[in-house]
Short mmCIF file of C-alpha atoms in Angstrom, two decimals:
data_model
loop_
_atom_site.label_atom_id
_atom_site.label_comp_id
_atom_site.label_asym_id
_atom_site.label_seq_id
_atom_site.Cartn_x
_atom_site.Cartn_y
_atom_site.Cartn_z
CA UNK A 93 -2.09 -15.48 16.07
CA UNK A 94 -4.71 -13.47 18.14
CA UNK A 95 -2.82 -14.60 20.91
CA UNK A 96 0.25 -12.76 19.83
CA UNK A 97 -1.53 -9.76 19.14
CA UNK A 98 -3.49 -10.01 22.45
CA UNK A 99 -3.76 -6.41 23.92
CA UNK A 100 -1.85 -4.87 21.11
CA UNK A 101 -4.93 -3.87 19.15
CA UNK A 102 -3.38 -0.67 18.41
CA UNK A 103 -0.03 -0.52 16.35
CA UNK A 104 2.59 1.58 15.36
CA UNK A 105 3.32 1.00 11.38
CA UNK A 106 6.82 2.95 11.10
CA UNK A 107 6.26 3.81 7.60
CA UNK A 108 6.72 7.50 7.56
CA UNK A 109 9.92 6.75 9.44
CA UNK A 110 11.29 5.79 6.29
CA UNK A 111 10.94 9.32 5.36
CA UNK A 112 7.84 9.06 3.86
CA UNK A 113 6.50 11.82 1.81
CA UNK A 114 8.70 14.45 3.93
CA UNK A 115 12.41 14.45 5.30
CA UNK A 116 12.60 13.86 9.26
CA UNK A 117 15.33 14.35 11.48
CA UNK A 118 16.83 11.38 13.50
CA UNK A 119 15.85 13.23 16.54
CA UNK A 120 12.45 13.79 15.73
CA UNK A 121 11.77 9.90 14.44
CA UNK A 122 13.56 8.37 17.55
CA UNK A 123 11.33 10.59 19.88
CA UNK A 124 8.05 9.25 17.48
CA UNK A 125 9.30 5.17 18.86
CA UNK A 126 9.69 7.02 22.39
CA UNK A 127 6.49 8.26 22.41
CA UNK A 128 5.01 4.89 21.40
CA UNK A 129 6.41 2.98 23.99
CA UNK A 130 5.43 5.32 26.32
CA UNK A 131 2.17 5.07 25.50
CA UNK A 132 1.76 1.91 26.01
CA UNK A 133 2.55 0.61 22.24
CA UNK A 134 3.73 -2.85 21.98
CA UNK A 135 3.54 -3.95 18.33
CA UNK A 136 5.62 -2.21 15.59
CA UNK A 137 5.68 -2.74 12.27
CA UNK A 138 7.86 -2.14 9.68
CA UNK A 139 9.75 -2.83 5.95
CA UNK A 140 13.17 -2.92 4.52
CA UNK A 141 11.53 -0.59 1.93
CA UNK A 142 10.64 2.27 3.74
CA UNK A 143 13.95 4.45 3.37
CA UNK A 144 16.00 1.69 2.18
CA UNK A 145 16.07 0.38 5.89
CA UNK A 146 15.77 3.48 7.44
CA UNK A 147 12.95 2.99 9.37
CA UNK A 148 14.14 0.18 10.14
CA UNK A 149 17.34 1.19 11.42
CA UNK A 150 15.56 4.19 13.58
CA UNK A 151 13.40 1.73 14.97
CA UNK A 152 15.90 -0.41 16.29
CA UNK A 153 17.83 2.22 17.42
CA UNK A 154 14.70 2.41 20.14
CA UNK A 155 13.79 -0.77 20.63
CA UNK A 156 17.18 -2.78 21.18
CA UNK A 157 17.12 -0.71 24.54
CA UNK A 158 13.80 -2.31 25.29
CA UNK A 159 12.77 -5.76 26.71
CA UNK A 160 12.43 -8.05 23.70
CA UNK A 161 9.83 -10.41 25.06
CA UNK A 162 7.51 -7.37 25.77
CA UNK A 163 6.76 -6.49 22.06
CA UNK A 164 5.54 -8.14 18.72
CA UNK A 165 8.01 -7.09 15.52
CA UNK A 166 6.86 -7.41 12.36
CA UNK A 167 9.11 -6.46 9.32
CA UNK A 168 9.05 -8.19 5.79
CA UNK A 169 10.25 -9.84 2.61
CA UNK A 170 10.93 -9.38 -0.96
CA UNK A 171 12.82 -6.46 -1.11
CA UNK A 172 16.77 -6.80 -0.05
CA UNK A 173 18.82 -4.00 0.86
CA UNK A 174 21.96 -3.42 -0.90
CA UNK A 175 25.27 -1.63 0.48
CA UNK A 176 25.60 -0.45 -3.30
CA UNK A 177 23.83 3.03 -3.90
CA UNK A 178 21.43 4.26 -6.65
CA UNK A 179 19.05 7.25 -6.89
CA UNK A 180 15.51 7.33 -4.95
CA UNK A 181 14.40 8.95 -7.55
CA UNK A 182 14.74 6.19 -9.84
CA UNK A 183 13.06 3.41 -8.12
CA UNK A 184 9.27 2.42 -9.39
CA UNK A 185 7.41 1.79 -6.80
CA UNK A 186 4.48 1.74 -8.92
CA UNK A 187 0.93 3.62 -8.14
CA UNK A 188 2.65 4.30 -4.96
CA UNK A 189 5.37 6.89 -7.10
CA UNK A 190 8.36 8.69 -4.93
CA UNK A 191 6.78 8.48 -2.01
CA UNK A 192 10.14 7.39 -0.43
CA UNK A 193 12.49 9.59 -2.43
CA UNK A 194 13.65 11.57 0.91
CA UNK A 195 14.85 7.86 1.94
CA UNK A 196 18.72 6.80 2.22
CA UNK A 197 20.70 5.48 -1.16
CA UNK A 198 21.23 2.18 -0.91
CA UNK A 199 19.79 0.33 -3.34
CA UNK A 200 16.85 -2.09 -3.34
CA UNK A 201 16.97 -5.38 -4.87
CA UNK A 202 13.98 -7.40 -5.68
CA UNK A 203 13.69 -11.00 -4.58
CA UNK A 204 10.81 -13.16 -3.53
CA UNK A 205 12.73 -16.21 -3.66
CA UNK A 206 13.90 -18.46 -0.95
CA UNK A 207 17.35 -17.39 -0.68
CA UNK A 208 16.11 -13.52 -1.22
CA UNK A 209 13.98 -13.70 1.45
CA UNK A 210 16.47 -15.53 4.12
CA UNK A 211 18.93 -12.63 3.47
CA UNK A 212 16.11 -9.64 3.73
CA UNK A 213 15.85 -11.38 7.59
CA UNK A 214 19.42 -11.00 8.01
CA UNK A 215 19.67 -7.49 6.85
CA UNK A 216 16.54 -6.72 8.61
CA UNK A 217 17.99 -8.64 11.77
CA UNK A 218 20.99 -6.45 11.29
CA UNK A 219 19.19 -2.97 11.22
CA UNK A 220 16.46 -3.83 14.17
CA UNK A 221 19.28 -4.70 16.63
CA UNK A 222 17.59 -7.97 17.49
CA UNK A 223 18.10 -11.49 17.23
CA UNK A 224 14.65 -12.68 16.20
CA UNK A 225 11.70 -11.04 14.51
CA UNK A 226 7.61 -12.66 15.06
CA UNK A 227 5.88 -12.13 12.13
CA UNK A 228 7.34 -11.58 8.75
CA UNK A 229 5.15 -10.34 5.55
CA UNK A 230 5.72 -11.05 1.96
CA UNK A 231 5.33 -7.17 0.60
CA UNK A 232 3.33 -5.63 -2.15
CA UNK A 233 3.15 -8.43 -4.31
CA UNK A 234 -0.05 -6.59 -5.51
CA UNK A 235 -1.19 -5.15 -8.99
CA UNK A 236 -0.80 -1.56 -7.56
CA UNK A 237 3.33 -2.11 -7.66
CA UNK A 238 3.75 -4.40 -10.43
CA UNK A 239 0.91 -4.07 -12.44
CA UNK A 240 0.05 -7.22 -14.91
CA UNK A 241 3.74 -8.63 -13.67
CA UNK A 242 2.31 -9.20 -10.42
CA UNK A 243 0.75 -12.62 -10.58
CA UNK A 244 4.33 -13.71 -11.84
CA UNK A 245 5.95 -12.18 -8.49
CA UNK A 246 3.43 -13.65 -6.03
CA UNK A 247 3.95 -17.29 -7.99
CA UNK A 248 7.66 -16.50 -7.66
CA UNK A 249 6.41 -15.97 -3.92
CA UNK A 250 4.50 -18.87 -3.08
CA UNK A 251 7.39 -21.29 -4.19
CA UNK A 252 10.22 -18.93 -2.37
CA UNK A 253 9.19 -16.76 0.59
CA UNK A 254 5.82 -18.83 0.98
CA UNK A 255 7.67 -21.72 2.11
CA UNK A 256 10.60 -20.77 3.85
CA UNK A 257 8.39 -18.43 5.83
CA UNK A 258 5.79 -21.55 6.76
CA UNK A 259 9.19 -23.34 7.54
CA UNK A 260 10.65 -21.14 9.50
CA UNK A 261 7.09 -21.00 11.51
CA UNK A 262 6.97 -24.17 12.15
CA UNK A 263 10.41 -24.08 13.18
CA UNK A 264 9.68 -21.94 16.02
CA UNK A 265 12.13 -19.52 14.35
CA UNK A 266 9.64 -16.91 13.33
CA UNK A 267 5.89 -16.69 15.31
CA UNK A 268 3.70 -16.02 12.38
CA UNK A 269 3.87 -15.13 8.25
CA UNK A 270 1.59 -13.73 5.49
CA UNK A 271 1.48 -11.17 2.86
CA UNK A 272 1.25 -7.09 3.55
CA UNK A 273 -0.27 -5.86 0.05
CA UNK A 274 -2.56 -3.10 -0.85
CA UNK A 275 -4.64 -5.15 -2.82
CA UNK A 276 -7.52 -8.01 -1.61
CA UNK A 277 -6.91 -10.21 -4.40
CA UNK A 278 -3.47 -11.59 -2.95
CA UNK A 279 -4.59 -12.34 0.14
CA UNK A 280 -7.36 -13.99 -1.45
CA UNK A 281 -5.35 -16.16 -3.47
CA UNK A 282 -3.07 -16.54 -0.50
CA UNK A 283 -5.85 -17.89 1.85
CA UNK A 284 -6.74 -20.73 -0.85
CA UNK A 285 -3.57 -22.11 -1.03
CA UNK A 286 -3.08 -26.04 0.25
CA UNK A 287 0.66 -26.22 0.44
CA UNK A 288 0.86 -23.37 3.29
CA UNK A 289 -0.54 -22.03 6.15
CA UNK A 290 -0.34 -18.34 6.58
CA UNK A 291 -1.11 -16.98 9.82
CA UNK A 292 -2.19 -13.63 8.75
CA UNK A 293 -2.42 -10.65 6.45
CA UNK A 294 -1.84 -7.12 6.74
CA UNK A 295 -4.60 -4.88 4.27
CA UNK A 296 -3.27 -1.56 3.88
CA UNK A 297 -5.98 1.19 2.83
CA UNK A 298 -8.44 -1.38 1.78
CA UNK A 299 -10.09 -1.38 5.05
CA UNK A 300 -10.97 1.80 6.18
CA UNK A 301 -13.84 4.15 6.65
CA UNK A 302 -13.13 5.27 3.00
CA UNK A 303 -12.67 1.92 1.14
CA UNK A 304 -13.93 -1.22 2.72
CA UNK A 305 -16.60 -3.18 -0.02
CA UNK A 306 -14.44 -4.39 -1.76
CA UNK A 307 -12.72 -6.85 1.55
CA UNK A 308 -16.35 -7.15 2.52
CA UNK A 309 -17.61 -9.47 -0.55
CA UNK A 310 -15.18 -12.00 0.52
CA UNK A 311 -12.03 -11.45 1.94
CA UNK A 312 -13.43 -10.43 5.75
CA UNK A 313 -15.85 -12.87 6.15
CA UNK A 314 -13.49 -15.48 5.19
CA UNK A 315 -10.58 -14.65 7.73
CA UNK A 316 -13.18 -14.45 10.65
CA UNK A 317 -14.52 -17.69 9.71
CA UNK A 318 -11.30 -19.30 9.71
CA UNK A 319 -9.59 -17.55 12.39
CA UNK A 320 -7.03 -15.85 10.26
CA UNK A 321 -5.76 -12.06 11.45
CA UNK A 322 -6.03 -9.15 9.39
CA UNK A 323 -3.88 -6.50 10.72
CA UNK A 324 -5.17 -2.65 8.99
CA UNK A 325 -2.61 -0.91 7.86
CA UNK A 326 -3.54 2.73 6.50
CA UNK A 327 -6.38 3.53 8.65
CA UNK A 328 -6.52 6.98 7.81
CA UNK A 329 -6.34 6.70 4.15
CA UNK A 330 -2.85 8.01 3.91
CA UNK A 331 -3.73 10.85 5.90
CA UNK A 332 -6.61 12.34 3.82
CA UNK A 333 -9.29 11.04 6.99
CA UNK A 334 -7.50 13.15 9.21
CA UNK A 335 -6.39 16.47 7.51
CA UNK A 336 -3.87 15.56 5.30
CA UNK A 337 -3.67 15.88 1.82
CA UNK A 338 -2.91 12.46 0.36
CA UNK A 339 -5.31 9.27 -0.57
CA UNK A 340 -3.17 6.05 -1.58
CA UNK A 341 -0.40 7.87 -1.77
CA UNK A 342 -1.64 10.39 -4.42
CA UNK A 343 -3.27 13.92 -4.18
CA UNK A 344 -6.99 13.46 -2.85
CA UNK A 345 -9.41 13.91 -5.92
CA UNK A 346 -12.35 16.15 -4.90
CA UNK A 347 -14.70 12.91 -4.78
CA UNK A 348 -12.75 11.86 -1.89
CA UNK A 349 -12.73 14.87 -0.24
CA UNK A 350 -16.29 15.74 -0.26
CA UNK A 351 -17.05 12.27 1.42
CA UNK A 352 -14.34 13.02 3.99
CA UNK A 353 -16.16 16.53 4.46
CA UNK A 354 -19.49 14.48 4.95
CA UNK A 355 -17.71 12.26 7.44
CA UNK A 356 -16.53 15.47 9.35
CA UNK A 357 -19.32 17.31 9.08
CA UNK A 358 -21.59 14.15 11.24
CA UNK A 359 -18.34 13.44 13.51
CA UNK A 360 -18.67 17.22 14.43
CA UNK A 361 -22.12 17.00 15.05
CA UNK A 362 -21.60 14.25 17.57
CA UNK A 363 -18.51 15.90 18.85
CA UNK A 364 -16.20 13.30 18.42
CA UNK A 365 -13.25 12.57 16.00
CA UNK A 366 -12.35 11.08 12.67
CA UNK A 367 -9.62 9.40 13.81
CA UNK A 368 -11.48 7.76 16.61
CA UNK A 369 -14.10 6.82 14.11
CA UNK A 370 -11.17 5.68 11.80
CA UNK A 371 -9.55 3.04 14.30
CA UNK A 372 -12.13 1.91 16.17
CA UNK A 373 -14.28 1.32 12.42
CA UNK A 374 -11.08 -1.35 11.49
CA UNK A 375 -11.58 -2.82 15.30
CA UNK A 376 -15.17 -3.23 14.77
CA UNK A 377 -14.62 -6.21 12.44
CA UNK A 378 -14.21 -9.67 14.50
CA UNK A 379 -11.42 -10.81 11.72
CA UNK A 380 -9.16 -7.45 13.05
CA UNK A 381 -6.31 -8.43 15.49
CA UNK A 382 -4.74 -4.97 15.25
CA UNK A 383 -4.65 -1.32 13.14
CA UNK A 384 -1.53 0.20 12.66
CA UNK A 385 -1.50 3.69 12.20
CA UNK A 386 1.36 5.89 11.14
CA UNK A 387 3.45 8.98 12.80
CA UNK A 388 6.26 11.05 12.31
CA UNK A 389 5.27 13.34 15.16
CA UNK A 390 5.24 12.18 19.01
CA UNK A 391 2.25 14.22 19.81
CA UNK A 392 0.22 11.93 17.06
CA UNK A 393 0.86 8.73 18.88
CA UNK A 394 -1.07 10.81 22.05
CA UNK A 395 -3.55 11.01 19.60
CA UNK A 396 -4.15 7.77 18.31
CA UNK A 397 -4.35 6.16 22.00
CA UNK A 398 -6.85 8.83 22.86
CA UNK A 399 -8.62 7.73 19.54
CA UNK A 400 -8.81 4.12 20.61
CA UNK A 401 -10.05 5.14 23.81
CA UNK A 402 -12.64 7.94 23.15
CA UNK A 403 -16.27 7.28 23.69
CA UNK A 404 -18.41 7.27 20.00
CA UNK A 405 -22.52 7.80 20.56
CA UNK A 406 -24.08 4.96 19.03
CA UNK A 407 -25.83 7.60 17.00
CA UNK A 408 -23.09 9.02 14.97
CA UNK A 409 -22.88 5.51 13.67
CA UNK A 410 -26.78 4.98 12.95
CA UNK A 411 -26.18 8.73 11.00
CA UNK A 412 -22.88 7.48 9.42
CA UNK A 413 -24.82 4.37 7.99
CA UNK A 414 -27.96 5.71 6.98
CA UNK A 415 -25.86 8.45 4.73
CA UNK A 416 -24.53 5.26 3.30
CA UNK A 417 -21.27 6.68 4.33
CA UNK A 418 -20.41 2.95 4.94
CA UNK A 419 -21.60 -0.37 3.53
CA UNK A 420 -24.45 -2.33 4.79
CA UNK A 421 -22.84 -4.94 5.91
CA UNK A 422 -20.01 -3.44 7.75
CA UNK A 423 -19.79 -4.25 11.30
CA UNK A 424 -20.22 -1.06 13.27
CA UNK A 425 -18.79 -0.53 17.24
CA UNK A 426 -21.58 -1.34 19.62
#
């Protein structure tokens, strides 16, 4: 899987291009996948559930005009889109609320079974402009959308989308699978399982300067010794790490922003960024292929690459650790 992600360490997770939290214009979103490209960005990930496919759709409109052997898609499963329509506003999306409400009509079917997931690919197919996608996720079969149903939709999973995913691997039809949750447990679960192989996992928000123990105790170690990928999703913390207002999707609660004031404060000291502390944190760990940060704006995709690239004083990190800012046993750049 490494090999797929080879020189792609840095990502471009299309979430907010699904309208997320705010409404953006076509224009603005298509110049966002521009700006990526030009950069130098060649792995994109997205959902059928961000916008109802609108991200989706916005993304292709970019990337069908590119070479298709020169980037790694991701997308995912368990969610189909429908041409019927229903109100945003109605969908539960659990802990993670409206945060797609600005998003187009259609409405969203859920279905982690075989045949749901084989026509999610063909819709997704359909809205990417492409005739193949390389890794597919199972999404958010996590306790954070479904609550105490959730252990019923990831065993609904592992005997549906589990296997026709693994199938389809093996096939050659699809490069690599796994699960993109919010949660460790899953993936947990996921990784003990005899009857498939996934390839590897995508850990949204549970990896990040703000929230990392709990994927230490196990989970990390675990993937590194086996040689299974864990792509970071949510490496700002949905935006609260870098001046935004939000932390899983919610309003910040003062806890969390006094630590993020404590992170600023040191990264000011040192005169260097969050956000370069935030991506190249994730990177640090020798189980993380590649972070995926999100943007609605081109000039934050200039950002993130300058992130990756800017130079962090082994010092901030000695300061950052003895503040216990992070955990003890968190790898830490060199």
């Amino acid at each position: 899987m490494k090999k797929i992600l080879e020189g792609k360490e840095l990502g471009f997770g299309t979430a907010p291009l699904g309208n997320m939290f705010r409404s953006i214009t076509d224009e603005e979103a298509l110049a966002t996948v521009d700006a990526a490209w030009e950069q130098g960005i060649r792995h994109f990930d997205t959902a059928p559930v961000y916008g109802a496919g609108l991200a989706e759709i916005r993304l292709g409109e970019i990337l069908s005009k590119r070479p298709r052997d020169e980037y790694v898609l991701a997308t995912k499963v368990g969610r189909v889109i429908l041409d019927e329509l229903e109100d945003p506003a109605s969908r539960d999306m659990g802990e993670k609320g409206d945060l797609f409400k600005y998003g187009r009509e259609n409405k969203i079917e859920i279905d982690y079974s075989e045949d749901g997931t084989l026509r999610a690919i063909e819709r997704s197919l359909k809205y990417l402009q492409t005739d193949r996608l390389d890794i597919v996720y199972v999404h958010d079969i996590a306790q954070d959308i479904y609550g105490d149903e959730w252990v019923s939709k990831f065993e609904t999973s592992r005997t549906g989308a589990f296997r026709v995913l693994d199938r389809l691997r093996d096939e050659g039809v699809i490069k690599a699978w796994g699960i993109g949750v919010n949660r460790v447990e899953p993936i947990e679960i996921a990784m003990d399982l005899d009857e498939v192989r996934p390839d590897a996992f995508l850990l949204a928000g549970r990896y990040s300067l703000l929230d990392h123990d709990r994927a230490l105790q196990r989970l990390m170690p675990k993937a590194a010794k086996e040689n299974i990928d864990i792509i970071v999703g949510g490496p700002y913390s949905s935006g609260v790490l870098v001046g935004g207002a939000h932390f899983e999707y919610q309003k910040a609660s003062p806890e969390i922003v006094a630590k993020v004031d404590r992170i600023k404060a040191i990264a000011d000291r040192h005169n260097i960024s969050v956000k370069a502390a935030a991506l190249q944190f994730a990177l640090a760990n020798p189980a993380v292929a590649s972070v995926i940060p999100g943007a609605s704006r081109p000039a934050r995709i200039a950002e993130d690459v300058a992130a990756l690239n800017e130079k962090i004083p082994s010092a901030f990190w000695q300061e950052i650790r003895e503040q216990k800012l992070v955990a003890p046993d968190a790898p830490l750049p060199e």
